[in-house]
Coordinates of C-alpha atoms and ligand atoms in Angstrom, one line a residue:
M1 CA 120.9 61.8 124.8
L2 CA 120.9 63.4 121.2
N3 CA 123.5 62.3 118.5
I4 CA 124.1 65.5 116.7
N5 CA 125.9 66.6 113.5
Y6 CA 128.4 69.3 114.4
S7 CA 127.1 71.5 111.3
D8 CA 123.8 71.3 113.1
L9 CA 125.1 73.0 116.4
P10 CA 124.4 76.5 117.4
S11 CA 127.0 78.9 117.2
F12 CA 127.3 79.4 120.8
Q13 CA 128.1 75.4 121.1
K14 CA 130.5 75.6 118.4
Q15 CA 132.2 78.3 120.3
L16 CA 132.0 76.3 123.5
L17 CA 133.7 73.2 121.7
S18 CA 136.4 75.2 120.3
A19 CA 137.2 76.6 123.6
A20 CA 137.6 72.8 124.8
E21 CA 139.8 72.0 122.0
E22 CA 141.9 75.0 122.4
V23 CA 142.5 74.2 126.2
M24 CA 142.8 70.5 125.6
E25 CA 146.4 71.2 124.4
K26 CA 147.5 72.6 127.6
A27 CA 146.8 69.3 129.1
Y28 CA 149.8 68.2 131.7
N29 CA 149.5 64.1 131.0
P30 CA 153.1 62.5 131.4
Y31 CA 151.4 59.4 132.7
S32 CA 148.5 58.7 130.4
G33 CA 149.3 60.9 127.1
F34 CA 145.4 61.6 127.1
F35 CA 144.3 65.1 126.6
V36 CA 141.0 66.3 127.8
G37 CA 139.6 69.8 127.6
A38 CA 136.6 71.2 129.3
A39 CA 134.8 74.9 129.0
L40 CA 132.0 75.9 130.7
L41 CA 129.5 78.2 130.0
S42 CA 128.9 80.8 133.0
T43 CA 125.2 81.9 133.1
D44 CA 126.3 85.5 132.3
G45 CA 127.6 84.1 129.1
T46 CA 131.4 83.8 130.2
I47 CA 133.7 80.7 128.9
I48 CA 135.8 79.0 131.5
Q49 CA 138.3 76.3 130.4
G50 CA 140.0 73.6 132.2
A51 CA 142.6 70.9 131.2
N52 CA 143.6 67.6 133.1
V53 CA 146.1 67.8 135.3
E54 CA 148.1 64.6 136.2
N55 CA 150.4 63.8 139.1
A56 CA 153.2 61.1 139.9
A57 CA 150.8 60.1 142.4
Y58 CA 148.5 58.8 139.9
G59 CA 145.1 59.4 142.4
S60 CA 146.1 63.2 142.9
S61 CA 145.4 63.9 139.2
I62 CA 142.5 66.1 138.5
C63 CA 140.2 66.1 135.4
A64 CA 139.7 68.6 132.4
E65 CA 136.2 69.0 134.1
R66 CA 136.9 70.0 137.8
S67 CA 140.0 71.6 136.6
A68 CA 137.4 73.8 134.8
I69 CA 135.2 73.9 137.8
L70 CA 138.1 75.2 139.9
A71 CA 139.3 77.7 137.6
A72 CA 135.7 79.4 137.4
N73 CA 135.8 79.6 141.3
A74 CA 138.9 81.3 141.3
K75 CA 137.2 83.7 138.9
G76 CA 133.9 83.9 141.1
Y77 CA 131.7 82.0 138.6
R78 CA 129.8 79.6 140.1
T79 CA 126.4 79.0 138.0
F80 CA 126.7 77.5 134.6
N81 CA 124.5 76.4 131.6
N82 CA 126.6 74.5 129.4
L83 CA 130.0 72.5 129.4
A84 CA 131.8 70.9 126.3
I85 CA 134.0 68.0 126.7
I86 CA 136.6 67.2 124.0
A87 CA 139.5 64.5 124.1
R88 CA 142.3 62.9 122.2
G89 CA 145.2 60.4 122.5
S90 CA 148.8 61.2 122.3
D91 CA 148.6 59.5 118.8
F92 CA 145.1 58.9 118.1
D93 CA 142.0 60.5 117.8
T94 CA 138.9 59.1 119.7
T95 CA 136.4 57.6 117.7
E96 CA 133.7 57.6 120.5
V97 CA 133.1 60.9 123.0
T98 CA 134.7 60.8 126.3
A99 CA 132.5 61.4 128.9
P100 CA 133.1 62.9 132.7
C101 CA 133.9 60.3 135.2
G102 CA 131.8 59.5 138.6
S103 CA 133.9 62.3 140.4
C104 CA 133.5 64.9 138.0
R105 CA 129.8 63.8 137.5
Q106 CA 129.4 64.9 141.4
M107 CA 130.9 67.8 141.3
L108 CA 129.2 68.9 138.0
Y109 CA 125.9 68.1 140.1
E110 CA 127.0 69.9 143.1
A111 CA 127.5 73.3 140.3
S112 CA 124.0 72.4 138.8
Q113 CA 122.1 72.5 142.0
I114 CA 124.1 76.1 143.1
T115 CA 122.8 77.2 139.4
G116 CA 119.4 76.0 139.9
N117 CA 119.0 74.6 136.2
D118 CA 120.1 71.0 134.8
L119 CA 123.3 71.5 133.2
E120 CA 123.5 70.8 129.2
I121 CA 126.7 68.8 128.3
I122 CA 128.1 68.5 124.8
L123 CA 130.9 65.4 124.3
S124 CA 132.7 65.3 121.3
T125 CA 135.2 62.9 119.5
T126 CA 138.5 64.5 118.7
K127 CA 137.3 65.2 115.1
K128 CA 134.0 66.3 115.9
D129 CA 132.6 63.3 113.7
K130 CA 130.4 62.0 116.5
I131 CA 128.7 64.5 119.3
I132 CA 126.2 63.8 121.9
I133 CA 124.2 66.3 123.9
T134 CA 123.0 65.0 127.3
S135 CA 123.1 66.5 130.9
I136 CA 124.3 66.1 134.5
N137 CA 120.7 64.7 135.3
E138 CA 120.8 62.5 132.7
L139 CA 124.3 61.2 133.5
L140 CA 124.0 61.2 136.8
P141 CA 120.2 60.2 138.0
L142 CA 119.1 60.0 141.6
A143 CA 122.0 62.5 142.4
F144 CA 122.9 63.5 146.0
G145 CA 123.7 67.3 146.1
P146 CA 123.6 70.3 148.6
L147 CA 120.0 70.9 148.4
D148 CA 119.4 67.4 150.2
I149 CA 121.5 68.6 153.1
G150 CA 119.8 72.1 153.3
I151 CA 122.2 73.9 152.0
D152 CA 121.3 77.5 151.0
V153 CA 122.4 77.5 147.7
E154 CA 121.1 81.0 146.8
K155 CA 124.2 82.1 149.1
Y156 CA 127.0 80.4 146.9
K157 CA 125.7 81.8 143.6
Ligands
LIG201 N1 139.8 62.6 132.1 C1 140.0 63.8 132.0 O1 140.1 64.6 132.3 N2 138.2 63.7 132.1 C2 137.2 62.7 131.6 O2 136.1 62.9 131.1 C3 138.1 61.4 131.5 C4 139.5 61.5 132.2 C5 141.7 62.6 132.3 C6 142.2 61.8 133.4 C7 143.4 61.7 133.0 O3 144.4 62.7 132.9 C8 143.7 60.9 131.5 O4 142.3 61.9 131.1 C9 143.4 59.3 131.7 O5 142.3 59.2 132.4

């Protein structure tokens, strides 16, 4: 886990964070009022965005990270090297980074095993005044994934 200043990020990570920031505003969040944006960078360099989409049956809501994975799948992308996540409240800026929930970590781990690489994850506060770089292996140690049940991941790339 690495704390880094925004100005020290390489340009591709700044771009990925901007894509997450842009889609954050598309959150459908009538219940929490919390806006989350996620942007995946596919192994071929394409950026795919996702925002949280809530539901009156609260448990049916979906987070920005899984929303991005589903959007990517629909476009034919299943392999990723990087993910950026940013969030804001309805009337406040976050002062700590927003990290993926347990369900999202599990789905991100699946994507990382399909990819064949650890997934780098950039977490940012609303104002980008605190940025942490971590990875799915760090956020979900000793994880369970498709390789553990003998899935031929090459077929699903
Ligand atoms: N949420 C995300 O989209 N991603 C996260 O990393 C944390 C939580 C969403 C789910 C819900 O719509 C709202 O934030 C409040 O939990």
